[in-house]
Amino acid sequence: MLSNLNVDLKVCGITTSQSILTAANNNVRSLGFASNNLLGPNTCDDESIKNLIEECDDYKIESVILSSYQTTLELVKQIDYTKPKTIACSYFFEKTDLTAIKKIFKKLKIGISVNPERFNIKYFQSIATLINVFYYDLNVYTKEKIKTFSIYDCKDQINLLKNLKKPIYVGGGINHKNAKLIIKNTGPQGLDVSRSLKDNYNNLCEKKLNKLLKILAVDV
């Protein structure tokens, strides 16, 4: 927890044991793992995610899998094999799918991944009682590129989600230069940061992490 701002930090796109150790040494309590059924960088197969999550458990770090739309059975198999604390699902999952997952995995937290081009407030309202958190991504991934939206373009959507009284993490192109701007404009529960904290070997960089933590620890 970042004390002065009361904002959680989640680091996503984790692919290495070294990154988990760096997170643990710097009191980062939530790490995200992107399934290789997704578009975009820093994805892992289920075997790698399973092993990395076991390491997270050793350090009592919350593990979150970001997974693409698939059948409920396929998602259940993925959750059962990798054993995350939270599953971040595509919003394509129907309410009945999420209900089934909730019944099978009693302690599992369910998150919904949202982006500016995939926003349906009626759907979010319909499943709000089933989920624990929204992950709002300013990035939209395609096979060709990553499109990043301005926080000003997305502020209204994020505020609509806040009306549902669920924690919201905002991610996508966040770094030490714009983190406070995002907090000021949206007041999220947490920030979801990835590429800006990595080194050339795709490990979580302690120097970059500390730079962000130091900035966030100063009063806005």
Short mmCIF file of C-alpha atoms in Angstrom, two decimals:
data_model
loop_
_atom_site.label_atom_id
_atom_site.label_comp_id
_atom_site.label_asym_id
_atom_site.label_seq_id
_atom_site.Cartn_x
_atom_site.Cartn_y
_atom_site.Cartn_z
CA MET A 1 0.00 0.00 0.00
CA LEU A 2 1.29 3.45 -0.88
CA SER A 3 0.57 5.15 2.41
CA ASN A 4 0.08 8.82 1.60
CA LEU A 5 -2.08 8.31 -1.46
CA ASN A 6 -3.84 5.17 -0.25
CA VAL A 7 -3.36 3.60 -3.69
CA ASP A 8 -2.43 -0.03 -4.24
CA LEU A 9 0.21 -0.99 -6.78
CA LYS A 10 -0.14 -4.08 -8.95
CA VAL A 11 2.64 -4.98 -11.37
CA CYS A 12 1.43 -6.93 -14.39
CA GLY A 13 3.14 -8.87 -17.17
CA ILE A 14 5.39 -10.79 -14.79
CA THR A 15 7.37 -13.53 -16.54
CA THR A 16 10.37 -14.29 -14.30
CA SER A 17 11.28 -15.43 -10.80
CA GLN A 18 13.65 -12.48 -10.51
CA SER A 19 10.71 -10.10 -10.88
CA ILE A 20 8.86 -11.82 -8.04
CA LEU A 21 11.88 -11.51 -5.77
CA THR A 22 12.23 -7.80 -6.60
CA ALA A 23 8.53 -7.28 -5.89
CA ALA A 24 8.78 -9.09 -2.55
CA ASN A 25 11.84 -7.09 -1.51
CA ASN A 26 9.98 -3.85 -2.23
CA ASN A 27 6.69 -4.79 -0.57
CA VAL A 28 4.68 -5.02 -3.80
CA ARG A 29 1.79 -7.24 -2.77
CA SER A 30 0.03 -7.94 -6.08
CA LEU A 31 1.45 -9.35 -9.33
CA GLY A 32 -0.31 -10.08 -12.60
CA PHE A 33 0.36 -12.81 -15.15
CA ALA A 34 -0.93 -12.55 -18.72
CA SER A 35 -2.07 -15.80 -20.31
CA ASN A 36 -0.68 -16.57 -23.75
CA ASN A 37 -4.26 -16.77 -25.05
CA LEU A 38 -4.11 -12.94 -25.12
CA LEU A 39 -2.71 -10.48 -27.62
CA GLY A 40 0.09 -8.24 -26.43
CA PRO A 41 3.52 -8.62 -24.82
CA ASN A 42 4.72 -10.40 -21.68
CA THR A 43 2.45 -13.45 -21.84
CA CYS A 44 3.16 -16.90 -20.38
CA ASP A 45 1.85 -20.41 -20.87
CA ASP A 46 -0.05 -22.08 -18.04
CA GLU A 47 2.91 -24.18 -16.89
CA SER A 48 5.05 -21.09 -16.41
CA ILE A 49 2.22 -19.21 -14.70
CA LYS A 50 1.61 -22.13 -12.33
CA ASN A 51 5.25 -22.18 -11.25
CA LEU A 52 5.41 -18.40 -10.84
CA ILE A 53 2.22 -18.35 -8.78
CA GLU A 54 3.68 -20.96 -6.44
CA GLU A 55 6.60 -18.60 -5.88
CA CYS A 56 4.17 -15.75 -5.19
CA ASP A 57 2.48 -17.91 -2.56
CA ASP A 58 5.84 -18.35 -0.81
CA TYR A 59 6.07 -14.57 -0.45
CA LYS A 60 2.35 -14.10 0.30
CA ILE A 61 1.95 -12.03 -2.86
CA GLU A 62 -1.51 -11.83 -4.44
CA SER A 63 -1.48 -13.50 -7.87
CA VAL A 64 -3.76 -12.37 -10.69
CA ILE A 65 -4.18 -14.11 -14.06
CA LEU A 66 -5.40 -12.08 -17.01
CA SER A 67 -7.12 -14.45 -19.42
CA SER A 68 -8.93 -14.05 -22.70
CA TYR A 69 -12.44 -15.23 -23.51
CA GLN A 70 -12.74 -19.02 -23.75
CA THR A 71 -15.34 -21.58 -22.79
CA THR A 72 -16.24 -21.82 -19.12
CA LEU A 73 -14.77 -25.34 -19.02
CA GLU A 74 -11.46 -24.12 -20.45
CA LEU A 75 -11.31 -21.29 -17.95
CA VAL A 76 -12.14 -23.62 -15.06
CA LYS A 77 -9.29 -25.93 -16.14
CA GLN A 78 -6.89 -22.98 -16.34
CA ILE A 79 -7.86 -21.73 -12.87
CA ASP A 80 -7.70 -25.20 -11.35
CA TYR A 81 -4.23 -25.81 -12.81
CA THR A 82 -2.58 -22.45 -12.11
CA LYS A 83 -4.39 -21.65 -8.84
CA PRO A 84 -4.38 -17.84 -8.83
CA LYS A 85 -5.94 -15.76 -6.06
CA THR A 86 -7.76 -13.64 -8.68
CA ILE A 87 -8.84 -14.28 -12.26
CA ALA A 88 -9.25 -11.24 -14.50
CA CYS A 89 -11.74 -12.23 -17.19
CA SER A 90 -12.65 -10.66 -20.48
CA TYR A 91 -16.00 -8.92 -20.31
CA PHE A 92 -17.26 -11.32 -23.00
CA PHE A 93 -18.07 -13.86 -20.27
CA GLU A 94 -21.78 -14.15 -19.60
CA LYS A 95 -23.28 -13.77 -16.16
CA THR A 96 -24.01 -17.50 -16.11
CA ASP A 97 -20.31 -18.24 -16.78
CA LEU A 98 -19.20 -16.06 -13.89
CA THR A 99 -21.83 -17.59 -11.61
CA ALA A 100 -20.53 -21.06 -12.40
CA ILE A 101 -16.93 -20.03 -11.69
CA LYS A 102 -17.97 -18.47 -8.39
CA LYS A 103 -19.71 -21.68 -7.31
CA ILE A 104 -16.74 -23.88 -8.18
CA PHE A 105 -14.00 -21.70 -6.68
CA LYS A 106 -15.41 -20.32 -3.44
CA LYS A 107 -12.35 -18.27 -2.45
CA LEU A 108 -11.39 -17.05 -5.92
CA LYS A 109 -11.71 -13.34 -6.60
CA ILE A 110 -13.12 -12.44 -10.00
CA GLY A 111 -12.09 -9.34 -11.88
CA ILE A 112 -13.33 -7.99 -15.19
CA SER A 113 -10.94 -6.45 -17.71
CA VAL A 114 -12.26 -3.29 -19.34
CA ASN A 115 -10.88 -1.05 -22.05
CA PRO A 116 -12.20 2.13 -23.72
CA GLU A 117 -13.37 0.31 -26.84
CA ARG A 118 -15.03 -2.52 -24.94
CA PHE A 119 -17.30 -0.71 -22.52
CA ASN A 120 -20.87 -1.75 -21.77
CA ILE A 121 -22.15 -0.28 -18.53
CA LYS A 122 -25.36 -2.35 -18.61
CA TYR A 123 -23.29 -5.52 -18.68
CA PHE A 124 -21.08 -4.32 -15.85
CA GLN A 125 -24.14 -3.47 -13.78
CA SER A 126 -25.58 -6.93 -14.42
CA ILE A 127 -22.52 -8.78 -13.10
CA ALA A 128 -21.44 -6.38 -10.35
CA THR A 129 -22.62 -8.64 -7.52
CA LEU A 130 -20.46 -11.50 -8.82
CA ILE A 131 -17.14 -9.73 -9.18
CA ASN A 132 -14.57 -8.23 -6.83
CA VAL A 133 -12.64 -5.76 -8.96
CA PHE A 134 -12.49 -3.96 -12.31
CA TYR A 135 -9.23 -3.67 -14.23
CA TYR A 136 -9.51 -0.70 -16.58
CA ASP A 137 -6.81 -0.72 -19.29
CA LEU A 138 -6.03 2.48 -21.19
CA ASN A 139 -4.35 0.26 -23.79
CA VAL A 140 -6.18 -1.58 -26.54
CA TYR A 141 -4.17 -4.44 -28.04
CA THR A 142 -4.36 -5.66 -31.62
CA LYS A 143 -2.05 -7.96 -33.56
CA GLU A 144 -0.40 -4.96 -35.20
CA LYS A 145 -0.06 -2.38 -32.42
CA ILE A 146 -0.94 -1.08 -28.98
CA LYS A 147 -3.30 1.90 -28.93
CA THR A 148 -3.20 4.00 -25.75
CA PHE A 149 -6.06 6.29 -24.76
CA SER A 150 -5.70 9.48 -22.72
CA ILE A 151 -6.99 9.45 -19.17
CA TYR A 152 -9.18 12.41 -20.15
CA ASP A 153 -10.84 10.26 -22.82
CA CYS A 154 -11.61 7.57 -20.26
CA LYS A 155 -12.45 9.54 -17.14
CA ASP A 156 -16.23 9.36 -17.66
CA GLN A 157 -16.18 5.58 -18.17
CA ILE A 158 -14.08 5.07 -15.04
CA ASN A 159 -16.46 7.24 -13.02
CA LEU A 160 -19.40 5.15 -14.23
CA LEU A 161 -17.61 2.04 -12.97
CA LYS A 162 -16.94 3.70 -9.62
CA ASN A 163 -20.70 4.01 -9.15
CA LEU A 164 -20.80 0.21 -8.89
CA LYS A 165 -18.84 0.41 -5.63
CA LYS A 166 -16.11 -2.01 -6.64
CA PRO A 167 -12.35 -1.44 -6.51
CA ILE A 168 -10.90 -0.19 -9.79
CA TYR A 169 -7.32 -0.58 -10.96
CA VAL A 170 -6.23 1.64 -13.85
CA GLY A 171 -3.43 0.48 -16.13
CA GLY A 172 -2.00 1.03 -19.58
CA GLY A 173 1.03 3.18 -20.29
CA ILE A 174 1.40 4.28 -16.67
CA ASN A 175 4.82 5.49 -15.53
CA HIS A 176 6.39 7.85 -13.00
CA LYS A 177 5.52 10.84 -15.20
CA ASN A 178 1.76 10.32 -15.43
CA ALA A 179 0.85 8.24 -12.36
CA LYS A 180 -0.21 11.20 -10.23
CA LEU A 181 -2.24 12.67 -13.08
CA ILE A 182 -4.22 9.45 -13.34
CA ILE A 183 -4.78 9.33 -9.58
CA LYS A 184 -5.94 12.96 -9.49
CA ASN A 185 -8.40 12.46 -12.32
CA THR A 186 -9.90 9.08 -11.41
CA GLY A 187 -9.12 8.27 -7.76
CA PRO A 188 -8.66 4.53 -8.39
CA GLN A 189 -8.15 1.86 -5.76
CA GLY A 190 -4.89 0.98 -7.46
CA LEU A 191 -2.55 1.37 -10.40
CA ASP A 192 -1.72 -1.53 -12.70
CA VAL A 193 1.78 -0.98 -14.12
CA SER A 194 3.85 -3.16 -16.42
CA ARG A 195 6.25 -2.21 -19.22
CA SER A 196 7.51 1.04 -17.70
CA LEU A 197 8.95 -0.93 -14.77
CA LYS A 198 10.83 -3.55 -16.80
CA ASP A 199 14.51 -3.75 -17.73
CA ASN A 200 15.94 -4.95 -21.05
CA TYR A 201 15.60 -8.57 -19.91
CA ASN A 202 11.90 -8.18 -19.06
CA ASN A 203 12.60 -8.32 -15.33
CA LEU A 204 11.02 -5.95 -12.86
CA CYS A 205 13.62 -3.20 -12.45
CA GLU A 206 14.19 -2.20 -8.84
CA LYS A 207 15.51 1.25 -9.80
CA LYS A 208 12.43 2.05 -11.90
CA LEU A 209 10.09 0.60 -9.28
CA ASN A 210 11.63 2.70 -6.52
CA LYS A 211 11.37 5.81 -8.68
CA LEU A 212 7.63 5.25 -9.06
CA LEU A 213 7.15 4.40 -5.38
CA LYS A 214 9.04 7.53 -4.32
CA ILE A 215 6.85 9.75 -6.52
CA LEU A 216 3.65 8.12 -5.30
CA ALA A 217 4.72 8.47 -1.68
CA VAL A 218 4.72 12.28 -1.97
CA ASP A 219 1.44 14.05 -1.26
CA VAL A 220 -0.47 15.09 -4.39
#
